[in-house]
Amino acid sequence: MKRSRARRTMTMKAELIPGLPDCLALECLLRLPFHAILDARAVCKRWKHELDSPSFYRIRRTAGLAHRIVSLLFQGKLPHTVGNLHLALYEPDTGVCMMRQLAPNRPNSHAALAGRGLAMARDAAVVGRELVVFGGWDVLENRRSGEVHIYDLHTGAWRPGTPNPAPERLFCWFVLNRQKVLVIGGRDAEGKKLQSALVYNVAADTWIEMLDFEEQKCQDDDSFCDEFWQSKEEYNSAILCCRKWFLVEDEDDVRICPTGKEIYMSVPEKKKSDSEDKSKEKVMVTKSILNRNVLRNLRQRLGLRPNEVALYLESYYSGRL
């Protein structure tokens, strides 16, 4: 045991890149495109340790080095793919698309696939090295479930998360904001529009509810202290994010053009102004064009033609990693 501990210590003391100070070597690793990180983990134990660290992704994002990633969660059409979730990670800047079938040992992965549509839809977000999948369908109770499952993109292992305390919310937005997932707005079972948001801390596996975020005030007090929020800046960022996404109407969800090659998603943006007036805010539409590489992978791996993409797409998410 002492020998193995000594070996691990030696591994951590090894240089990231021989001949370079670790600070410069880290700068090199931070600039890797997301698809190369998975291969880079196999170079050596020191690189694996560095690239598996949550702080690596925080530094990468803070430094503005994160790449835009479009994650697409699919059900397959081919016989051997039916009933399993498949993840496509697409980098529009490089045109690279990685696809993988998620390990099938996720609870309730046998849920019925009939009746595709809103009631069967899942939502997902990539947080650091993990894919967080929200919701499913309880076949026995014939209703939406609040299950949360977290998939490690590096190791391929699932772990359960604390269930969503309000799975009955419909038409809500799942938005990543500083390592926390915001479940914004939506409607209750009676169709009433909700003015609140749920926040899921992936690392701590905890939920909180932000009641009536239209009236929530940003914090200016330097003494702000909260166990859930790391800082007042994080809290204020969440409040402003909720206010912007609340402008997006239900019908402004993800749309796919008839050819299946373009995906449109409504995203709230603010005009260049220092004013907090709502009239200065508007909803923009971002477009992701699926290149030939993506469409070829979908055809070969899942049997999906471009005009079938919308039928088998479970979740769409665009963010920086």
mmCIF file of C-alpha atoms in Angstrom:
data_model
loop_
_atom_site.group_PDB
_atom_site.id
_atom_site.type_symbol
_atom_site.label_atom_id
_atom_site.label_comp_id
_atom_site.label_asym_id
_atom_site.label_seq_id
_atom_site.Cartn_x
_atom_site.Cartn_y
_atom_site.Cartn_z
ATOM 1 C CA MET A 1 0.000 0.000 0.000
ATOM 2 C CA LYS A 2 2.843 2.371 0.810
ATOM 3 C CA ARG A 3 4.402 1.585 -2.549
ATOM 4 C CA SER A 4 1.200 2.360 -4.461
ATOM 5 C CA ARG A 5 0.766 5.608 -2.506
ATOM 6 C CA ALA A 6 4.332 6.587 -3.345
ATOM 7 C CA ARG A 7 3.689 5.780 -7.013
ATOM 8 C CA ARG A 8 0.619 8.036 -7.071
ATOM 9 C CA THR A 9 2.623 10.821 -5.456
ATOM 10 C CA MET A 10 5.324 10.479 -8.119
ATOM 11 C CA THR A 11 2.673 10.585 -10.837
ATOM 12 C CA MET A 12 1.227 13.833 -9.506
ATOM 13 C CA LYS A 13 4.698 15.369 -9.298
ATOM 14 C CA ALA A 14 5.496 14.514 -12.915
ATOM 15 C CA GLU A 15 5.535 17.438 -15.352
ATOM 16 C CA LEU A 16 2.404 17.934 -17.414
ATOM 17 C CA ILE A 17 4.550 18.516 -20.505
ATOM 18 C CA PRO A 18 8.275 17.750 -20.132
ATOM 19 C CA GLY A 19 10.363 20.877 -20.367
ATOM 20 C CA LEU A 20 7.517 23.308 -19.733
ATOM 21 C CA PRO A 21 6.407 24.863 -16.450
ATOM 22 C CA ASP A 22 3.067 23.451 -15.351
ATOM 23 C CA CYS A 23 1.396 26.849 -15.725
ATOM 24 C CA LEU A 24 2.279 26.948 -19.444
ATOM 25 C CA ALA A 25 1.432 23.265 -19.916
ATOM 26 C CA LEU A 26 -1.990 23.861 -18.399
ATOM 27 C CA GLU A 27 -2.550 26.707 -20.852
ATOM 28 C CA CYS A 28 -1.948 24.211 -23.666
ATOM 29 C CA LEU A 29 -4.429 21.693 -22.243
ATOM 30 C CA LEU A 30 -7.052 24.382 -21.719
ATOM 31 C CA ARG A 31 -6.998 25.084 -25.461
ATOM 32 C CA LEU A 32 -7.811 21.523 -26.504
ATOM 33 C CA PRO A 33 -11.098 21.157 -28.393
ATOM 34 C CA PHE A 34 -13.658 19.196 -26.418
ATOM 35 C CA HIS A 35 -13.509 16.128 -28.667
ATOM 36 C CA ALA A 36 -9.731 15.861 -28.112
ATOM 37 C CA ILE A 37 -10.033 15.850 -24.318
ATOM 38 C CA LEU A 38 -11.374 12.289 -24.283
ATOM 39 C CA ASP A 39 -8.301 11.039 -26.167
ATOM 40 C CA ALA A 40 -5.917 13.232 -24.160
ATOM 41 C CA ARG A 41 -6.980 11.511 -20.938
ATOM 42 C CA ALA A 42 -5.221 8.355 -22.155
ATOM 43 C CA VAL A 43 -1.815 10.042 -22.576
ATOM 44 C CA CYS A 44 -0.726 9.598 -18.952
ATOM 45 C CA LYS A 45 -2.073 9.508 -15.406
ATOM 46 C CA ARG A 46 -1.146 13.125 -14.768
ATOM 47 C CA TRP A 47 -3.144 14.317 -17.761
ATOM 48 C CA LYS A 48 -6.067 12.116 -16.763
ATOM 49 C CA HIS A 49 -6.001 13.578 -13.250
ATOM 50 C CA GLU A 50 -5.915 17.133 -14.614
ATOM 51 C CA LEU A 51 -8.594 16.642 -17.273
ATOM 52 C CA ASP A 52 -10.938 14.863 -14.860
ATOM 53 C CA SER A 53 -10.841 17.746 -12.395
ATOM 54 C CA PRO A 54 -13.978 19.971 -12.262
ATOM 55 C CA SER A 55 -11.682 22.959 -11.771
ATOM 56 C CA PHE A 56 -10.226 22.370 -15.248
ATOM 57 C CA TYR A 57 -13.590 23.165 -16.855
ATOM 58 C CA ARG A 58 -14.199 26.150 -14.572
ATOM 59 C CA ILE A 59 -10.838 27.671 -15.542
ATOM 60 C CA ARG A 60 -11.462 26.877 -19.203
ATOM 61 C CA ARG A 61 -14.830 28.612 -19.157
ATOM 62 C CA THR A 62 -13.618 31.617 -17.131
ATOM 63 C CA ALA A 63 -10.711 32.132 -19.545
ATOM 64 C CA GLY A 64 -13.100 32.185 -22.503
ATOM 65 C CA LEU A 65 -11.534 29.043 -23.988
ATOM 66 C CA ALA A 66 -14.626 26.836 -23.890
ATOM 67 C CA HIS A 67 -15.917 25.707 -27.273
ATOM 68 C CA ARG A 68 -19.537 25.803 -28.345
ATOM 69 C CA ILE A 69 -20.962 22.297 -28.135
ATOM 70 C CA VAL A 70 -24.339 21.163 -29.424
ATOM 71 C CA SER A 71 -25.471 18.034 -27.610
ATOM 72 C CA LEU A 72 -28.222 15.954 -29.190
ATOM 73 C CA LEU A 73 -29.858 13.087 -27.321
ATOM 74 C CA PHE A 74 -31.523 10.514 -29.590
ATOM 75 C CA GLN A 75 -33.482 7.310 -29.537
ATOM 76 C CA GLY A 76 -32.357 4.902 -32.240
ATOM 77 C CA LYS A 77 -34.447 3.521 -35.094
ATOM 78 C CA LEU A 78 -32.424 0.401 -35.930
ATOM 79 C CA PRO A 79 -33.451 -2.770 -34.020
ATOM 80 C CA HIS A 80 -30.291 -2.946 -31.907
ATOM 81 C CA THR A 81 -30.551 0.752 -30.965
ATOM 82 C CA VAL A 82 -34.201 0.910 -29.887
ATOM 83 C CA GLY A 83 -34.677 1.586 -26.185
ATOM 84 C CA ASN A 84 -31.212 3.072 -25.636
ATOM 85 C CA LEU A 85 -30.168 6.707 -25.489
ATOM 86 C CA HIS A 86 -27.513 7.902 -27.937
ATOM 87 C CA LEU A 87 -25.546 11.116 -27.488
ATOM 88 C CA ALA A 88 -24.106 13.207 -30.299
ATOM 89 C CA LEU A 89 -21.653 15.952 -29.295
ATOM 90 C CA TYR A 90 -21.192 18.341 -32.195
ATOM 91 C CA GLU A 91 -18.672 21.187 -32.366
ATOM 92 C CA PRO A 92 -19.904 23.673 -35.010
ATOM 93 C CA ASP A 93 -16.538 25.480 -35.055
ATOM 94 C CA THR A 94 -14.576 22.368 -36.029
ATOM 95 C CA GLY A 95 -17.331 20.305 -37.663
ATOM 96 C CA VAL A 96 -16.395 17.314 -35.490
ATOM 97 C CA CYS A 97 -19.185 15.085 -34.222
ATOM 98 C CA MET A 98 -18.729 12.347 -31.606
ATOM 99 C CA MET A 99 -21.437 9.777 -31.092
ATOM 100 C CA ARG A 100 -21.813 7.202 -28.376
ATOM 101 C CA GLN A 101 -24.488 4.886 -27.077
ATOM 102 C CA LEU A 102 -25.024 5.558 -23.417
ATOM 103 C CA ALA A 103 -24.647 2.598 -21.103
ATOM 104 C CA PRO A 104 -28.025 0.858 -20.796
ATOM 105 C CA ASN A 105 -27.920 0.283 -17.024
ATOM 106 C CA ARG A 106 -29.884 3.454 -16.268
ATOM 107 C CA PRO A 107 -33.039 2.833 -14.208
ATOM 108 C CA ASN A 108 -36.271 3.023 -16.242
ATOM 109 C CA SER A 109 -34.322 2.861 -19.511
ATOM 110 C CA HIS A 110 -36.917 0.290 -20.585
ATOM 111 C CA ALA A 111 -39.663 2.921 -20.556
ATOM 112 C CA ALA A 112 -42.153 2.672 -23.373
ATOM 113 C CA LEU A 113 -41.189 4.492 -26.557
ATOM 114 C CA ALA A 114 -44.680 4.781 -27.963
ATOM 115 C CA GLY A 115 -46.429 8.120 -28.114
ATOM 116 C CA ARG A 116 -43.417 10.292 -28.845
ATOM 117 C CA GLY A 117 -43.826 13.956 -28.109
ATOM 118 C CA LEU A 118 -43.803 16.364 -25.223
ATOM 119 C CA ALA A 119 -45.008 13.895 -22.599
ATOM 120 C CA MET A 120 -42.166 11.500 -23.399
ATOM 121 C CA ALA A 121 -39.469 14.145 -23.844
ATOM 122 C CA ARG A 122 -36.404 14.255 -21.650
ATOM 123 C CA ASP A 123 -34.164 17.230 -21.036
ATOM 124 C CA ALA A 124 -30.414 17.091 -20.717
ATOM 125 C CA ALA A 125 -27.462 19.376 -20.127
ATOM 126 C CA VAL A 126 -23.720 18.776 -20.252
ATOM 127 C CA VAL A 127 -22.064 20.032 -17.058
ATOM 128 C CA GLY A 128 -18.293 19.694 -17.171
ATOM 129 C CA ARG A 129 -17.589 16.043 -17.914
ATOM 130 C CA GLU A 130 -21.115 14.873 -17.072
ATOM 131 C CA LEU A 131 -24.372 14.613 -18.971
ATOM 132 C CA VAL A 132 -27.362 15.263 -16.693
ATOM 133 C CA VAL A 133 -30.605 13.689 -17.961
ATOM 134 C CA PHE A 134 -33.840 14.928 -16.442
ATOM 135 C CA GLY A 135 -37.174 13.181 -16.435
ATOM 136 C CA GLY A 136 -38.705 10.128 -17.999
ATOM 137 C CA TRP A 137 -41.959 8.268 -17.997
ATOM 138 C CA ASP A 138 -43.308 6.094 -15.217
ATOM 139 C CA VAL A 139 -44.908 3.226 -17.141
ATOM 140 C CA LEU A 140 -46.739 1.812 -14.114
ATOM 141 C CA GLU A 141 -48.231 5.154 -13.019
ATOM 142 C CA ASN A 142 -48.575 6.459 -16.596
ATOM 143 C CA ARG A 143 -47.149 9.876 -15.740
ATOM 144 C CA ARG A 144 -44.028 11.980 -15.991
ATOM 145 C CA SER A 145 -41.326 11.125 -13.477
ATOM 146 C CA GLY A 146 -38.833 13.415 -11.796
ATOM 147 C CA GLU A 147 -35.917 11.022 -12.100
ATOM 148 C CA VAL A 148 -32.437 12.477 -12.612
ATOM 149 C CA HIS A 149 -29.553 10.423 -13.965
ATOM 150 C CA ILE A 150 -25.987 11.613 -14.458
ATOM 151 C CA TYR A 151 -23.724 10.056 -17.080
ATOM 152 C CA ASP A 152 -19.945 10.407 -16.886
ATOM 153 C CA LEU A 153 -18.767 11.134 -20.428
ATOM 154 C CA HIS A 154 -15.281 9.875 -19.584
ATOM 155 C CA THR A 155 -15.957 6.618 -17.771
ATOM 156 C CA GLY A 156 -19.359 5.739 -19.250
ATOM 157 C CA ALA A 157 -20.899 5.183 -15.795
ATOM 158 C CA TRP A 158 -24.320 6.308 -14.610
ATOM 159 C CA ARG A 159 -25.130 7.594 -11.150
ATOM 160 C CA PRO A 160 -28.550 8.580 -9.811
ATOM 161 C CA GLY A 161 -29.322 12.145 -8.860
ATOM 162 C CA THR A 162 -31.856 13.572 -6.454
ATOM 163 C CA PRO A 163 -35.260 13.545 -8.231
ATOM 164 C CA ASN A 164 -36.797 16.755 -9.512
ATOM 165 C CA PRO A 165 -39.249 17.877 -6.782
ATOM 166 C CA ALA A 166 -41.710 19.236 -9.392
ATOM 167 C CA PRO A 167 -41.748 16.881 -12.399
ATOM 168 C CA GLU A 168 -45.260 18.023 -13.365
ATOM 169 C CA ARG A 169 -43.889 21.314 -14.766
ATOM 170 C CA LEU A 170 -44.530 21.521 -18.516
ATOM 171 C CA PHE A 171 -42.893 23.715 -21.158
ATOM 172 C CA CYS A 172 -40.068 24.746 -18.804
ATOM 173 C CA TRP A 173 -36.527 25.627 -19.853
ATOM 174 C CA PHE A 174 -33.454 23.715 -18.686
ATOM 175 C CA VAL A 175 -30.549 26.179 -18.747
ATOM 176 C CA LEU A 176 -26.958 25.738 -17.572
ATOM 177 C CA ASN A 177 -25.666 28.622 -15.490
ATOM 178 C CA ARG A 178 -22.266 28.319 -13.779
ATOM 179 C CA GLN A 179 -22.329 24.569 -13.073
ATOM 180 C CA LYS A 180 -25.942 24.708 -11.922
ATOM 181 C CA VAL A 181 -28.986 23.770 -13.985
ATOM 182 C CA LEU A 182 -31.923 26.175 -13.861
ATOM 183 C CA VAL A 183 -35.422 24.838 -14.535
ATOM 184 C CA ILE A 184 -37.154 28.066 -15.488
ATOM 185 C CA GLY A 185 -40.837 28.916 -15.735
ATOM 186 C CA GLY A 186 -43.177 26.443 -17.358
ATOM 187 C CA ARG A 187 -46.818 25.722 -16.637
ATOM 188 C CA ASP A 188 -48.582 23.738 -13.970
ATOM 189 C CA ALA A 189 -51.098 20.936 -14.560
ATOM 190 C CA GLU A 190 -53.872 23.514 -15.024
ATOM 191 C CA GLY A 191 -51.930 25.448 -17.658
ATOM 192 C CA LYS A 192 -51.082 28.427 -15.441
ATOM 193 C CA LYS A 193 -47.748 30.053 -16.232
ATOM 194 C CA LEU A 194 -45.301 29.723 -13.345
ATOM 195 C CA GLN A 195 -43.219 32.645 -12.088
ATOM 196 C CA SER A 196 -40.692 30.502 -10.252
ATOM 197 C CA ALA A 197 -37.623 28.412 -11.018
ATOM 198 C CA LEU A 198 -35.914 25.329 -9.657
ATOM 199 C CA VAL A 199 -32.132 25.154 -9.379
ATOM 200 C CA TYR A 200 -30.142 21.913 -9.369
ATOM 201 C CA ASN A 201 -26.599 21.876 -8.014
ATOM 202 C CA VAL A 202 -25.023 18.935 -9.853
ATOM 203 C CA ALA A 203 -21.930 18.671 -7.663
ATOM 204 C CA ALA A 204 -23.859 18.754 -4.379
ATOM 205 C CA ASP A 205 -26.861 16.860 -5.826
ATOM 206 C CA THR A 206 -29.347 19.272 -4.231
ATOM 207 C CA TRP A 207 -32.374 21.264 -5.409
ATOM 208 C CA ILE A 208 -33.797 24.596 -4.289
ATOM 209 C CA GLU A 209 -36.765 26.624 -5.516
ATOM 210 C CA MET A 210 -36.570 30.317 -6.357
ATOM 211 C CA LEU A 211 -40.068 31.686 -5.740
ATOM 212 C CA ASP A 212 -41.335 34.477 -7.965
ATOM 213 C CA PHE A 213 -37.975 35.380 -9.504
ATOM 214 C CA GLU A 214 -39.544 38.484 -11.069
ATOM 215 C CA GLU A 215 -39.448 39.988 -7.569
ATOM 216 C CA GLN A 216 -36.094 38.505 -6.559
ATOM 217 C CA LYS A 217 -33.495 41.212 -6.089
ATOM 218 C CA CYS A 218 -29.829 41.020 -6.971
ATOM 219 C CA GLN A 219 -27.518 41.133 -3.986
ATOM 220 C CA ASP A 220 -25.123 44.052 -3.519
ATOM 221 C CA ASP A 221 -24.138 43.279 0.052
ATOM 222 C CA ASP A 222 -20.534 42.041 0.349
ATOM 223 C CA SER A 223 -21.581 39.982 3.354
ATOM 224 C CA PHE A 224 -23.855 37.785 1.177
ATOM 225 C CA CYS A 225 -23.500 34.202 2.375
ATOM 226 C CA ASP A 226 -25.470 31.169 1.276
ATOM 227 C CA GLU A 227 -24.590 27.480 1.423
ATOM 228 C CA PHE A 228 -26.169 26.787 -1.974
ATOM 229 C CA TRP A 229 -24.642 29.701 -3.896
ATOM 230 C CA GLN A 230 -20.863 30.034 -4.024
ATOM 231 C CA SER A 231 -20.975 33.817 -4.297
ATOM 232 C CA LYS A 232 -23.321 36.747 -4.732
ATOM 233 C CA GLU A 233 -22.136 36.972 -8.357
ATOM 234 C CA GLU A 234 -23.382 33.436 -9.010
ATOM 235 C CA TYR A 235 -26.702 34.208 -7.358
ATOM 236 C CA ASN A 236 -27.142 37.461 -9.304
ATOM 237 C CA SER A 237 -26.242 35.690 -12.538
ATOM 238 C CA ALA A 238 -28.966 33.105 -11.896
ATOM 239 C CA ILE A 239 -31.570 35.811 -11.222
ATOM 240 C CA LEU A 240 -30.765 37.669 -14.441
ATOM 241 C CA CYS A 241 -30.699 34.410 -16.409
ATOM 242 C CA CYS A 242 -34.172 33.484 -15.145
ATOM 243 C CA ARG A 243 -35.567 36.900 -16.039
ATOM 244 C CA LYS A 244 -34.299 36.666 -19.606
ATOM 245 C CA TRP A 245 -35.476 33.114 -20.246
ATOM 246 C CA PHE A 246 -38.905 33.938 -18.861
ATOM 247 C CA LEU A 247 -39.419 36.048 -22.002
ATOM 248 C CA VAL A 248 -39.315 32.958 -24.219
ATOM 249 C CA GLU A 249 -42.795 31.711 -25.035
ATOM 250 C CA ASP A 250 -43.779 28.045 -25.000
ATOM 251 C CA GLU A 251 -44.031 27.881 -28.780
ATOM 252 C CA ASP A 252 -40.491 29.221 -29.192
ATOM 253 C CA ASP A 253 -38.962 25.856 -28.305
ATOM 254 C CA VAL A 254 -36.578 23.861 -30.485
ATOM 255 C CA ARG A 255 -37.592 23.695 -34.139
ATOM 256 C CA ILE A 256 -36.101 21.547 -36.872
ATOM 257 C CA CYS A 257 -36.433 22.461 -40.523
ATOM 258 C CA PRO A 258 -38.144 19.895 -42.815
ATOM 259 C CA THR A 259 -34.829 18.710 -44.252
ATOM 260 C CA GLY A 260 -33.516 17.874 -40.772
ATOM 261 C CA LYS A 261 -30.239 19.703 -41.466
ATOM 262 C CA GLU A 262 -30.903 22.834 -39.427
ATOM 263 C CA ILE A 263 -31.970 23.166 -35.786
ATOM 264 C CA TYR A 264 -33.330 26.443 -34.446
ATOM 265 C CA MET A 265 -33.487 27.305 -30.769
ATOM 266 C CA SER A 266 -34.871 30.451 -29.160
ATOM 267 C CA VAL A 267 -32.415 32.155 -26.831
ATOM 268 C CA PRO A 268 -32.994 35.379 -24.842
ATOM 269 C CA GLU A 269 -30.520 38.151 -25.530
ATOM 270 C CA LYS A 270 -30.246 41.747 -24.372
ATOM 271 C CA LYS A 271 -29.729 44.742 -26.615
ATOM 272 C CA LYS A 272 -26.680 46.847 -25.935
ATOM 273 C CA SER A 273 -27.946 48.981 -23.087
ATOM 274 C CA ASP A 274 -27.188 49.458 -19.408
ATOM 275 C CA SER A 275 -30.876 49.696 -18.626
ATOM 276 C CA GLU A 276 -32.642 46.855 -16.825
ATOM 277 C CA ASP A 277 -35.919 47.812 -18.515
ATOM 278 C CA LYS A 278 -37.652 44.766 -19.972
ATOM 279 C CA SER A 279 -38.351 46.678 -23.149
ATOM 280 C CA LYS A 280 -34.618 46.505 -23.850
ATOM 281 C CA GLU A 281 -34.712 42.708 -23.879
ATOM 282 C CA LYS A 282 -35.767 40.480 -26.737
ATOM 283 C CA VAL A 283 -35.749 36.873 -27.809
ATOM 284 C CA MET A 284 -33.248 35.853 -30.458
ATOM 285 C CA VAL A 285 -33.140 32.621 -32.460
ATOM 286 C CA THR A 286 -29.885 30.723 -32.809
ATOM 287 C CA LYS A 287 -29.351 28.227 -35.604
ATOM 288 C CA SER A 288 -27.200 25.110 -35.649
ATOM 289 C CA ILE A 289 -26.514 23.577 -39.052
ATOM 290 C CA LEU A 290 -25.847 19.841 -38.944
ATOM 291 C CA ASN A 291 -23.075 19.109 -41.411
ATOM 292 C CA ARG A 292 -22.651 15.993 -43.553
ATOM 293 C CA ASN A 293 -20.566 14.333 -40.856
ATOM 294 C CA VAL A 294 -23.414 14.570 -38.337
ATOM 295 C CA LEU A 295 -26.075 13.422 -40.784
ATOM 296 C CA ARG A 296 -23.906 10.508 -41.945
ATOM 297 C CA ASN A 297 -23.345 9.368 -38.364
ATOM 298 C CA LEU A 298 -27.069 9.539 -37.618
ATOM 299 C CA ARG A 299 -27.803 7.470 -40.719
ATOM 300 C CA GLN A 300 -25.120 4.842 -40.104
ATOM 301 C CA ARG A 301 -25.396 4.510 -36.339
ATOM 302 C CA LEU A 302 -29.116 5.025 -35.736
ATOM 303 C CA GLY A 303 -30.727 4.567 -39.142
ATOM 304 C CA LEU A 304 -32.127 8.115 -39.126
ATOM 305 C CA ARG A 305 -32.750 9.996 -42.352
ATOM 306 C CA PRO A 306 -32.562 13.817 -42.180
ATOM 307 C CA ASN A 307 -36.356 14.157 -42.262
ATOM 308 C CA GLU A 308 -36.610 11.761 -39.272
ATOM 309 C CA VAL A 309 -34.293 13.696 -36.945
ATOM 310 C CA ALA A 310 -37.162 15.561 -35.280
ATOM 311 C CA LEU A 311 -39.062 12.329 -34.554
ATOM 312 C CA TYR A 312 -36.218 10.687 -32.644
ATOM 313 C CA LEU A 313 -34.615 13.737 -30.995
ATOM 314 C CA GLU A 314 -35.181 13.541 -27.231
ATOM 315 C CA SER A 315 -33.218 16.609 -26.153
ATOM 316 C CA TYR A 316 -31.191 19.452 -27.662
ATOM 317 C CA TYR A 317 -28.753 21.631 -25.761
ATOM 318 C CA SER A 318 -26.252 24.239 -26.888
ATOM 319 C CA GLY A 319 -23.558 25.570 -24.574
ATOM 320 C CA ARG A 320 -19.830 26.083 -24.085
ATOM 321 C CA LEU A 321 -17.532 23.399 -22.659
#
